[in-house]
């Protein structure tokens, strides 16, 4: 599924603030070509002589064919690595590896899709929306955040989607509450056939629960801490139920970041479930 | 002038000294997306265990100054899947493969060796001695010369003699030379060092340990001096034993340090997380450094830093004489 990843030295084209976030457009032809919605890139931060040895993973917000192929990353500054990235200016170079991960599966038929995003997790939903619209799907957005400035992409969503529902926890924009508070009525009103979501684990868990209540499929893009992004470091694992019914600790970078929501054991993220394959004490014996 | 980069791990010849460090290249397929694995001196697999292992809970990783902590817990599908799917994939492609094994008892290591003894495609067997010894109150094999020796003797007696047995040592010991000597006396054909020393980080936001497992292995540039010291001490004591130097190698210069300390091969680990092409780059940089110093063979550089102070390497003296008017 994944395009063959490449390592490229990308040149920063533009940097800008979007709502409360940073957006960085980077010329990265090899990555832009193989991109599918849901793919991510890993970025080396801190420069050549940095003390930061792990890469940072970012989902791709946008891909354009200008300048031979650009990718746009949206992020917020959390630690030293993202703070360094936020200081990049036009013409600076960045070491990127991508496209990485398993992208969103797209429906064959023109179905009704609800796209749910929280904070800057929404960024990854826009190229997905474009791909769905190209397949004549109906697209409806539910976007949320803590406050108005933390809701990403509201304008663009309004432009491209049939409906856009916004939620903020402080009530400064749209409905007061979380995306999952608004989701049931959006699913009902739009007669959605499928839900796509990208958000923190807690929100994805709630989104999955709503979709399961409506008995419609839900595809979630998880956010997990990664060191390598290419599947060798084994640090980004989450418990996921396989086709055979057995739970495995699978890599969010290589097997994900997109999973079928009902297959992810959200309540067990951060643990090794007792019935996971290879869990201490025998593991798979409890699997029915 | 091209530099002869060939090296010998016991009697096995490797085209160049760069190998992946155990646990840092999975079983090869991920890196094969980026480059031809034949360009590695050898690929070292993650540590293979008897039963499938789900590993430790997340968070498993924490970045630290010039390094990272990891507590993965040898996650893997176990020896059956390894023999069925992973090793044949490597063997069919003719990739030199150092298989790392990990166990909780001597019997488990022996059984792993038995399963691998007849498997085609095993270039060498690396014994990960940093596992807790279930029969001895969870004390790590590598911390005790006698426990390490027992594992090595058992594995050596089972493996074919054309497959070198490499003992992987941990630096968290009072006397690494004593552990190294015990392993060599027990039949180890080569030694690799160092495995991750144990470290810990505390998250000042949550006020809790950063790793779910509390402690984890420290890797990255932060541990390079520790690796150089261990390789130096063991090479000084056991100059004839082939050593794989591992620990924080990010550049050719780092690899060169380990070679000068006495390593005939160099393992690259954390650098692979940062740069999937790290092995190729480091090999090229090492070759350039050797060439720039007039060294025609990698072998000439192994342990070169041990020569007495003031004595220049012989070939450099020759160069000086030739260029004199």
Coordinates of C-alpha atoms in Angstrom, one line a residue:
Chain A
X1 CA 0.0 0.0 0.0
X2 CA 2.7 2.4 1.0
X3 CA 4.7 4.2 -1.7
X4 CA 8.4 3.3 -1.6
X5 CA 9.8 5.8 0.9
X6 CA 12.8 7.9 0.0
X7 CA 15.1 10.2 1.9
X8 CA 15.4 13.6 0.5
X9 CA 16.8 17.0 1.4
X10 CA 13.9 19.3 1.0
X11 CA 14.0 23.0 0.8
X12 CA 11.6 25.1 2.8
X13 CA 9.4 27.1 0.5
X14 CA 7.2 29.0 2.9
X15 CA 6.4 29.1 6.6
X16 CA 3.3 30.5 8.0
X17 CA 1.0 30.5 11.0
X18 CA -2.4 28.9 10.5
X19 CA -4.7 29.4 13.5
X20 CA -2.6 28.3 16.5
X21 CA -0.3 26.2 14.4
X22 CA 2.8 26.3 12.2
X23 CA 2.6 25.3 8.6
X24 CA 5.7 24.5 6.6
X25 CA 5.7 23.9 2.9
X26 CA 8.8 22.0 1.7
X27 CA 9.9 21.2 -1.8
X28 CA 10.3 17.4 -1.7
X29 CA 9.6 15.9 -5.1
X30 CA 10.2 12.2 -4.3
X31 CA 7.8 12.3 -1.4
X32 CA 5.1 14.4 -3.1
X33 CA 4.9 11.9 -6.0
X34 CA 4.3 8.8 -3.9
X35 CA 1.9 10.5 -1.5
X36 CA -1.6 9.1 -0.7
X37 CA -3.8 10.7 2.0
X38 CA -2.9 9.5 5.4
X39 CA 0.8 9.1 4.6
X40 CA 3.3 10.9 6.9
X41 CA 6.9 12.0 6.8
X42 CA 9.7 11.9 9.4
X43 CA 11.9 14.9 9.8
X44 CA 15.4 15.1 11.3
X45 CA 15.4 18.1 13.6
X46 CA 18.2 20.2 15.2
X47 CA 20.6 20.4 12.3
X48 CA 23.8 18.4 11.5
X49 CA 25.3 18.4 15.0
X50 CA 22.2 18.1 17.0
X51 CA 21.9 16.2 20.2
X52 CA 18.4 15.1 19.1
X53 CA 18.8 11.7 17.7
X54 CA 15.2 10.7 17.0
X55 CA 13.2 11.9 14.0
X56 CA 9.9 13.6 14.4
X57 CA 6.8 12.3 12.5
X58 CA 4.3 14.6 10.9
X59 CA 1.2 13.9 8.8
X60 CA 1.1 15.5 5.4
X61 CA -1.5 18.3 5.1
X62 CA -1.2 19.1 1.5
X63 CA 0.7 18.1 -1.6
X64 CA 1.1 20.3 -4.6
X65 CA 2.9 19.8 -7.9
X66 CA 4.3 23.3 -7.9
X67 CA 8.1 23.5 -7.8
X68 CA 8.3 19.8 -8.8
X69 CA 6.3 18.7 -5.8
X70 CA 5.8 20.2 -2.4
X71 CA 4.5 18.8 0.9
X72 CA 2.9 20.9 3.7
X73 CA 3.3 19.9 7.3
X74 CA 1.2 21.3 10.1
X75 CA 2.4 21.1 13.7
X76 CA 2.4 22.7 17.1
X77 CA 5.5 23.3 19.1
X78 CA 5.7 20.8 22.0
X79 CA 9.4 20.2 22.6
X80 CA 12.8 21.3 21.4
X81 CA 12.5 19.5 18.1
X82 CA 9.3 21.1 17.0
X83 CA 10.5 24.5 18.3
X84 CA 13.6 24.1 16.1
X85 CA 11.3 23.2 13.1
X86 CA 9.1 26.3 13.8
X87 CA 12.2 28.5 13.4
X88 CA 12.9 27.3 9.9
X89 CA 12.7 29.9 7.2
X90 CA 12.4 29.9 3.4
X91 CA 15.4 28.3 1.7
X92 CA 16.5 26.3 4.8
X93 CA 16.9 22.6 4.0
X94 CA 15.3 19.7 5.9
X95 CA 16.0 16.0 5.9
X96 CA 12.8 14.2 5.2
X97 CA 11.9 10.5 4.8
X98 CA 8.6 9.6 3.3
X99 CA 6.0 8.9 2.3
X100 CA 5.6 6.6 5.2
X101 CA 2.8 4.5 6.6
X102 CA -0.4 3.0 5.4
X103 CA -2.7 5.6 3.8
X104 CA -6.5 5.8 4.2
X105 CA -8.4 3.2 2.2
X106 CA -10.8 4.9 -0.2
X107 CA -14.2 3.7 -1.0
X108 CA -14.8 2.4 -4.6
X109 CA -18.3 3.8 -4.8
X110 CA -19.5 7.4 -4.2
X111 CA -20.6 7.1 -0.5
X112 CA -21.2 9.6 2.2
X113 CA -18.2 10.3 4.3
X114 CA -17.9 12.1 7.6
X115 CA -14.4 13.4 8.4
X116 CA -13.7 14.0 12.1
X117 CA -10.6 16.0 13.2
X118 CA -9.5 17.4 16.5
X119 CA -6.9 20.2 16.8
X120 CA -4.2 19.9 14.1
X121 CA -5.0 16.2 13.6
X122 CA -7.5 17.7 11.1
X123 CA -4.7 18.6 8.8
X124 CA -4.4 15.1 7.4
X125 CA -8.1 15.1 6.4
X126 CA -7.9 17.7 3.7
X127 CA -6.0 15.7 1.1
X128 CA -8.4 12.8 2.0
X129 CA -11.4 15.0 1.4
X130 CA -9.9 16.0 -2.1
X131 CA -9.5 12.3 -2.9
X132 CA -13.0 11.5 -1.8
X133 CA -14.5 14.4 -3.7
X134 CA -12.6 13.2 -6.8
X135 CA -14.5 9.9 -6.4
X136 CA -17.8 11.8 -6.1
X137 CA -18.2 11.0 -2.5
X138 CA -20.2 13.4 -0.3
X139 CA -17.9 14.9 2.4
X140 CA -19.0 16.4 5.7
X141 CA -16.6 17.7 8.3
X142 CA -16.7 17.7 12.1
X143 CA -13.7 19.8 13.4
X144 CA -13.0 20.6 16.9
X145 CA -10.4 22.0 19.4
X146 CA -10.1 23.5 22.8
X147 CA -10.7 27.0 21.6
X148 CA -11.5 28.8 18.3
X149 CA -7.8 29.3 17.4
X150 CA -7.1 25.6 17.9
X151 CA -9.7 24.4 15.3
X152 CA -7.7 23.8 12.2
X153 CA -8.9 24.2 8.7
X154 CA -12.5 25.5 9.3
X155 CA -12.4 27.9 6.3
X156 CA -11.2 25.3 3.9
X157 CA -13.6 22.7 5.2
X158 CA -16.5 25.1 4.7
X159 CA -15.4 25.6 1.1
X160 CA -15.1 22.0 0.1
X161 CA -17.6 20.1 2.2
X162 CA -21.4 19.8 2.1
X163 CA -21.5 20.7 5.8
X164 CA -19.0 21.7 8.4
X165 CA -19.7 21.3 12.0
X166 CA -17.3 23.0 14.4
X167 CA -17.0 22.4 18.1
X168 CA -14.9 24.0 20.8
X169 CA -14.6 23.0 24.4
X170 CA -14.8 26.7 25.6
X171 CA -17.7 27.5 23.3
X172 CA -15.7 30.2 21.5
X173 CA -16.6 28.8 18.1
X174 CA -19.4 26.5 16.9
X175 CA -21.0 24.2 19.3
X176 CA -19.7 23.9 22.9
X177 CA -18.3 20.5 23.5
X178 CA -16.2 17.9 21.7
X179 CA -16.3 16.6 18.2
X180 CA -17.9 13.4 19.5
X181 CA -20.8 15.3 21.0
X182 CA -21.7 16.6 17.5
X183 CA -20.9 13.4 15.6
X184 CA -24.1 11.3 16.1
X185 CA -26.4 14.0 14.7
X186 CA -24.0 14.6 11.7
X187 CA -23.9 10.9 10.9
X188 CA -27.7 10.7 11.2
X189 CA -28.3 13.9 9.1
X190 CA -25.9 13.0 6.4
X191 CA -26.7 9.3 6.3
X192 CA -23.0 8.7 6.5
X193 CA -21.6 5.4 5.2
X194 CA -18.2 5.8 6.7
X195 CA -16.3 7.9 9.2
X196 CA -12.6 8.9 8.9
X197 CA -10.9 10.4 11.9
X198 CA -7.6 11.8 13.1
X199 CA -7.2 13.0 16.7
X200 CA -5.7 12.0 20.0
X201 CA -6.3 8.4 21.1
X202 CA -9.1 9.4 23.6
X203 CA -11.0 11.2 20.9
X204 CA -10.5 8.3 18.4
X205 CA -11.8 5.9 21.0
X206 CA -15.0 8.0 21.3
X207 CA -15.4 8.5 17.6
X208 CA -15.1 4.7 17.1
X209 CA -17.7 4.1 19.7
X210 CA -20.1 6.5 17.9
X211 CA -19.5 4.9 14.5
X212 CA -20.0 1.4 15.9
X213 CA -23.3 2.5 17.4
X214 CA -24.4 3.5 13.9
X215 CA -22.8 0.3 12.6
X216 CA -20.7 2.0 10.0
X217 CA -17.0 1.5 9.3
X218 CA -14.5 3.9 10.8
X219 CA -11.0 4.5 9.7
X220 CA -8.7 6.2 12.3
X221 CA -5.3 7.7 11.9
X222 CA -3.5 7.3 15.2
X223 CA -0.9 9.6 16.7
X224 CA 1.9 7.7 18.5
X225 CA 5.4 8.7 19.5
X226 CA 7.9 7.2 17.1
X227 CA 11.7 7.2 17.0
X228 CA 12.3 6.0 13.4
X229 CA 9.0 6.0 11.5
X230 CA 10.1 3.2 9.2
X231 CA 9.3 0.2 11.3
X232 CA 12.6 -0.8 12.9
X233 CA 12.6 0.8 16.3
X234 CA 9.5 -0.9 17.6
X235 CA 8.5 1.9 20.0
X236 CA 5.2 3.0 18.5
X237 CA 3.2 -0.2 19.1
X238 CA -0.5 -0.3 19.9
X239 CA -2.8 -3.3 20.5
X240 CA -4.8 -4.2 17.4
X241 CA -7.0 -7.1 16.7
X242 CA -6.1 -8.9 13.5
X243 CA -8.3 -10.7 10.9
X244 CA -7.8 -13.9 12.8
X245 CA -9.2 -12.4 16.0
X246 CA -5.9 -12.3 17.8
X247 CA -4.5 -9.1 19.3
X248 CA -1.0 -8.1 18.3
X249 CA 1.2 -5.2 19.3
X250 CA 1.6 -3.6 15.9
X251 CA 3.6 -0.7 14.8
X252 CA 1.7 2.5 14.3
X253 CA 4.3 3.6 11.7
X254 CA 4.4 0.6 9.4
X255 CA 1.1 -1.2 9.9
X256 CA -0.6 2.2 10.5
X257 CA -1.1 5.0 11.1
X258 CA -4.5 4.3 9.7
X259 CA -6.4 1.4 11.3
X260 CA -10.0 0.3 11.3
X261 CA -11.3 1.9 14.5
X262 CA -13.0 -1.2 15.9
X263 CA -9.8 -3.2 15.6
X264 CA -7.8 -0.9 17.8
X265 CA -8.1 -1.7 21.5
X266 CA -8.1 1.9 22.6
X267 CA -8.7 1.1 26.3
X268 CA -5.6 -1.0 26.3
X269 CA -3.2 1.5 24.6
X270 CA -0.2 1.9 26.8
X271 CA -0.5 -1.7 28.1
X272 CA 0.2 -5.2 26.9
X273 CA -3.3 -6.8 27.0
X274 CA -3.1 -10.2 28.7
X275 CA -4.5 -11.9 25.6
X276 CA -2.1 -10.2 23.2
X277 CA 0.1 -12.5 21.1
X278 CA 3.3 -13.0 23.1
X279 CA 2.0 -11.3 26.2
X280 CA 3.7 -12.3 29.5
X281 CA 2.2 -15.5 30.8
X282 CA 1.2 -17.2 27.7
X283 CA -0.7 -14.6 25.7
X284 CA -2.8 -16.1 22.9
X285 CA -4.3 -18.9 25.0
X286 CA -7.3 -16.6 25.9
X287 CA -8.2 -15.8 22.4
X288 CA -11.4 -17.4 21.3
Chain B
X1 CA 43.6 4.3 -4.1
X2 CA 40.8 2.2 -2.8
X3 CA 40.9 0.9 0.7
X4 CA 40.6 -2.8 1.4
X5 CA 37.6 -2.8 3.7
X6 CA 37.3 -6.5 4.1
X7 CA 37.3 -7.8 7.7
X8 CA 37.1 -11.2 9.4
X9 CA 34.7 -12.2 12.1
X10 CA 36.7 -15.2 13.3
X11 CA 37.1 -17.1 10.0
X12 CA 34.1 -15.5 8.2
X13 CA 35.0 -12.8 5.8
X14 CA 32.8 -9.7 5.5
X15 CA 33.1 -7.4 2.6
X16 CA 33.1 -4.4 4.9
X17 CA 33.1 -3.9 8.7
X18 CA 29.6 -2.2 9.0
X19 CA 26.8 -4.2 10.4
X20 CA 23.4 -3.2 11.9
X21 CA 23.1 -3.5 15.7
X22 CA 20.7 -6.1 17.0
X23 CA 17.2 -4.8 17.5
X24 CA 17.8 -1.8 15.2
X25 CA 17.1 -3.2 11.8
X26 CA 14.3 -5.6 12.6
X27 CA 14.8 -8.5 10.1
X28 CA 15.9 -6.4 7.2
X29 CA 12.8 -5.8 5.1
X30 CA 12.2 -2.3 6.3
X31 CA 15.8 -1.2 5.4
X32 CA 15.6 -3.0 2.1
X33 CA 13.1 -0.4 1.0
X34 CA 15.9 2.1 1.0
X35 CA 19.0 0.3 -0.2
X36 CA 20.4 -3.1 -1.2
X37 CA 21.3 -5.0 1.9
X38 CA 24.2 -6.6 0.2
X39 CA 26.0 -3.4 0.7
X40 CA 26.1 -4.1 4.5
X41 CA 29.1 -6.0 5.9
X42 CA 26.4 -8.0 7.6
X43 CA 22.8 -7.6 8.9
X44 CA 22.3 -8.3 12.5
X45 CA 18.7 -9.3 13.3
X46 CA 16.8 -8.3 16.3
X47 CA 17.2 -10.8 19.2
X48 CA 15.1 -13.9 18.4
X49 CA 13.4 -15.6 21.3
X50 CA 11.7 -19.0 21.6
X51 CA 8.2 -17.9 22.1
X52 CA 6.5 -14.9 20.5
X53 CA 6.9 -11.8 22.7
X54 CA 4.6 -8.8 22.9
X55 CA 7.4 -6.7 24.6
X56 CA 6.9 -3.9 27.1
X57 CA 4.1 -1.4 27.3
X58 CA 4.4 2.0 25.7
X59 CA 5.9 4.6 26.1
X60 CA 8.9 2.6 25.1
X61 CA 11.1 5.4 24.1
X62 CA 12.4 8.7 25.5
X63 CA 14.8 11.0 23.8
X64 CA 17.7 12.0 26.1
X65 CA 20.6 14.4 25.6
X66 CA 22.5 12.9 22.6
X67 CA 20.8 9.7 23.0
X68 CA 17.6 7.8 23.6
X69 CA 16.2 5.3 26.1
X70 CA 14.3 2.3 24.9
X71 CA 12.5 -0.5 26.6
X72 CA 11.0 -2.5 23.8
X73 CA 11.4 -5.9 25.6
X74 CA 12.5 -8.1 22.7
X75 CA 9.2 -7.9 20.9
X76 CA 9.0 -10.5 18.1
X77 CA 7.1 -13.4 16.7
X78 CA 9.5 -16.1 18.0
X79 CA 11.8 -18.6 16.4
X80 CA 9.2 -20.5 14.4
X81 CA 8.1 -17.4 12.4
X82 CA 11.7 -16.3 12.1
X83 CA 12.7 -19.6 10.6
X84 CA 9.6 -19.8 8.4
X85 CA 9.5 -16.3 7.0
X86 CA 12.3 -14.0 8.0
X87 CA 15.5 -16.0 7.8
X88 CA 14.6 -17.6 4.4
X89 CA 13.9 -14.1 3.0
X90 CA 17.4 -13.0 4.0
X91 CA 19.0 -16.4 2.9
X92 CA 17.4 -16.3 -0.5
X93 CA 19.0 -13.0 -1.2
X94 CA 22.3 -14.1 0.0
X95 CA 22.6 -11.4 2.7
X96 CA 25.2 -12.0 5.3
X97 CA 23.2 -12.5 8.4
X98 CA 24.2 -12.4 12.1
X99 CA 21.3 -13.9 14.0
X100 CA 20.9 -12.5 17.5
X101 CA 19.3 -14.8 20.1
X102 CA 17.9 -14.0 23.5
X103 CA 16.7 -16.3 26.3
X104 CA 15.9 -16.5 29.9
X105 CA 17.6 -19.8 30.7
X106 CA 20.6 -21.6 29.4
X107 CA 18.3 -24.3 28.1
X108 CA 16.4 -21.7 26.1
X109 CA 19.6 -20.4 24.4
X110 CA 20.6 -24.0 23.7
X111 CA 17.3 -24.7 22.1
X112 CA 17.5 -21.6 20.0
X113 CA 21.0 -22.6 18.9
X114 CA 19.7 -26.1 18.1
X115 CA 16.9 -24.7 15.9
X116 CA 19.4 -22.4 14.1
X117 CA 22.2 -24.9 13.7
X118 CA 20.9 -26.4 10.5
X119 CA 19.1 -23.4 9.2
X120 CA 20.7 -22.1 6.0
X121 CA 21.8 -18.5 5.9
X122 CA 23.2 -18.0 9.4
X123 CA 26.6 -16.2 8.9
X124 CA 27.2 -15.9 12.7
X125 CA 25.2 -16.2 15.9
X126 CA 25.2 -13.4 18.3
X127 CA 24.3 -14.3 21.8
X128 CA 22.4 -11.4 23.6
X129 CA 23.6 -11.9 27.1
X130 CA 21.7 -8.9 28.5
X131 CA 18.6 -10.9 29.2
X132 CA 17.5 -11.6 32.8
X133 CA 18.4 -15.1 33.9
X134 CA 15.2 -16.5 35.1
X135 CA 16.9 -19.2 37.0
X136 CA 19.1 -16.8 39.0
X137 CA 16.7 -14.2 40.4
X138 CA 16.6 -12.2 37.2
X139 CA 20.2 -11.3 37.3
X140 CA 21.4 -10.4 33.8
X141 CA 23.7 -13.1 32.2
X142 CA 26.2 -10.5 31.0
X143 CA 26.8 -9.2 34.5
X144 CA 28.2 -12.5 35.6
X145 CA 31.2 -14.1 33.9
X146 CA 30.2 -17.6 34.9
X147 CA 26.6 -17.2 33.8
X148 CA 27.6 -15.8 30.5
X149 CA 30.2 -18.5 30.0
X150 CA 27.7 -21.2 30.7
X151 CA 25.4 -19.9 27.9
X152 CA 28.3 -19.5 25.5
X153 CA 29.7 -23.0 26.2
X154 CA 26.3 -24.5 25.6
X155 CA 25.6 -22.6 22.4
X156 CA 29.1 -23.2 21.1
X157 CA 28.8 -26.9 21.6
X158 CA 25.6 -26.9 19.5
X159 CA 26.4 -24.6 16.6
X160 CA 28.4 -25.8 13.6
X161 CA 32.0 -24.9 13.8
X162 CA 31.9 -22.8 10.6
X163 CA 29.4 -20.5 12.3
X164 CA 31.1 -18.1 14.7
X165 CA 29.5 -17.5 18.1
X166 CA 29.6 -13.9 19.1
X167 CA 29.0 -13.0 22.8
X168 CA 27.3 -9.6 23.2
X169 CA 28.5 -7.9 26.4
X170 CA 26.9 -5.3 28.6
X171 CA 28.9 -2.4 30.0
X172 CA 27.1 -2.3 33.3
X173 CA 29.7 -4.5 35.0
X174 CA 32.5 -4.0 37.4
X175 CA 35.1 -5.7 35.1
X176 CA 34.1 -6.2 31.4
X177 CA 37.5 -7.8 30.7
X178 CA 36.7 -10.6 33.2
X179 CA 33.3 -11.3 31.5
X180 CA 34.9 -11.1 28.1
X181 CA 37.6 -13.6 29.1
X182 CA 35.1 -15.9 30.6
X183 CA 33.1 -15.9 27.3
X184 CA 36.2 -16.5 25.2
X185 CA 37.3 -19.3 27.5
X186 CA 33.9 -20.8 27.0
X187 CA 34.3 -20.8 23.3
X188 CA 33.1 -17.4 22.0
X189 CA 34.7 -16.8 18.6
X190 CA 34.2 -13.1 18.8
X191 CA 32.7 -10.5 21.1
X192 CA 30.4 -7.6 20.5
X193 CA 30.1 -4.7 22.8
X194 CA 28.4 -2.8 24.1
X195 CA 24.8 -3.5 24.7
X196 CA 22.8 -0.6 26.0
X197 CA 23.7 0.5 29.5
X198 CA 20.6 1.0 31.7
X199 CA 19.3 4.5 32.1
X200 CA 16.2 6.3 33.2
X201 CA 14.4 9.6 32.5
X202 CA 11.6 11.3 34.4
X203 CA 8.9 13.3 32.7
X204 CA 8.8 16.6 34.6
X205 CA 5.2 17.2 33.3
X206 CA 3.6 14.0 34.5
X207 CA 6.2 13.7 37.4
X208 CA 6.5 10.0 36.5
X209 CA 9.2 7.9 34.8
X210 CA 9.2 8.6 31.0
X211 CA 9.2 4.9 30.1
X212 CA 6.4 2.5 31.1
X213 CA 9.1 0.0 32.1
X214 CA 10.8 2.7 34.3
X215 CA 14.3 2.0 33.1
X216 CA 15.6 1.4 29.6
X217 CA 18.7 0.9 27.5
X218 CA 20.6 4.1 26.7
X219 CA 21.8 4.4 23.2
X220 CA 23.1 7.0 20.8
X221 CA 26.1 9.3 20.8
X222 CA 25.9 9.6 24.6
X223 CA 27.3 6.0 24.9
X224 CA 30.1 6.1 22.3
X225 CA 32.8 6.9 24.9
X226 CA 31.6 4.0 27.0
X227 CA 31.8 1.7 24.0
X228 CA 35.3 2.9 23.0
X229 CA 36.5 2.3 26.6
X230 CA 35.1 -1.2 26.7
X231 CA 36.5 -2.1 23.2
X232 CA 39.9 -0.6 24.2
X233 CA 40.1 -2.6 27.5
X234 CA 39.0 -5.9 26.0
X235 CA 41.3 -5.5 23.0
X236 CA 44.2 -4.7 25.3
X237 CA 43.6 -7.8 27.3
X238 CA 42.6 -10.2 24.5
X239 CA 44.2 -8.8 21.4
X240 CA 43.5 -11.8 19.2
X241 CA 39.7 -11.8 19.7
X242 CA 37.6 -10.2 17.0
X243 CA 35.5 -7.5 18.4
X244 CA 32.4 -5.8 17.0
X245 CA 32.3 -2.3 18.4
X246 CA 28.8 -1.0 18.9
X247 CA 27.5 2.1 20.7
X248 CA 26.5 5.5 19.5
X249 CA 28.1 5.4 16.1
X250 CA 26.6 8.2 14.0
X251 CA 29.5 8.9 11.7
X252 CA 32.6 7.4 10.0
X253 CA 34.7 9.1 12.6
X254 CA 32.8 7.4 15.4
X255 CA 33.3 4.0 13.7
X256 CA 37.0 4.9 13.2
X257 CA 37.4 5.4 17.0
X258 CA 36.1 2.0 17.7
X259 CA 38.3 0.5 15.0
X260 CA 41.4 2.3 16.5
X261 CA 40.4 1.0 19.9
X262 CA 40.4 -2.6 18.6
X263 CA 37.1 -3.4 16.8
X264 CA 37.3 -5.2 13.5
X265 CA 33.7 -4.6 12.8
X266 CA 31.3 -1.8 13.8
X267 CA 27.6 -2.0 14.6
X268 CA 25.3 0.8 13.8
X269 CA 22.1 1.1 15.8
X270 CA 20.4 4.3 16.8
X271 CA 21.8 6.1 13.8
X272 CA 19.5 4.0 11.7
X273 CA 16.5 5.5 13.4
X274 CA 17.8 8.9 12.4
X275 CA 18.9 8.0 8.9
X276 CA 18.0 4.8 7.2
X277 CA 21.1 5.1 5.0
X278 CA 23.4 5.5 8.0
X279 CA 25.3 2.2 7.4
X280 CA 26.2 3.1 3.9
X281 CA 27.2 6.7 4.8
X282 CA 29.3 5.5 7.8
X283 CA 31.1 2.9 5.7
X284 CA 31.9 5.5 3.0
X285 CA 33.1 8.0 5.6
X286 CA 35.2 5.4 7.4
X287 CA 36.8 4.5 4.1
X288 CA 37.6 8.1 3.4
X289 CA 39.2 8.6 6.8
X290 CA 41.4 5.5 6.3
X291 CA 42.4 6.7 2.8
X292 CA 43.2 10.2 4.1
X293 CA 45.5 8.7 6.6
X294 CA 47.3 6.5 4.1
X295 CA 45.9 3.3 5.5
X296 CA 45.4 0.8 2.7
X297 CA 43.6 -1.8 4.6
X298 CA 41.0 -1.6 7.4
X299 CA 42.9 -4.4 9.1
X300 CA 45.9 -2.0 9.5
X301 CA 43.8 0.3 11.6
X302 CA 42.4 -2.2 14.0
X303 CA 43.7 -1.5 17.5
X304 CA 46.1 1.1 16.1
X305 CA 45.6 3.5 19.0
X306 CA 47.2 0.9 21.3
X307 CA 50.6 1.6 20.0
X308 CA 52.9 3.3 22.5
X309 CA 52.8 7.1 22.5
X310 CA 55.2 8.8 20.1
X311 CA 55.5 5.8 17.7
X312 CA 53.9 6.6 14.3
X313 CA 52.4 3.8 12.4
X314 CA 55.0 2.2 10.1
X315 CA 53.4 3.1 6.8
X316 CA 53.3 6.8 7.8
X317 CA 57.0 6.6 8.6
X318 CA 57.5 5.1 5.1
X319 CA 55.6 7.9 3.6
X320 CA 57.7 10.5 5.4
X321 CA 60.9 8.9 4.2
X322 CA 59.7 8.8 0.6
X323 CA 58.7 12.4 0.6
X324 CA 62.0 13.6 2.1
X325 CA 64.3 15.3 -0.3

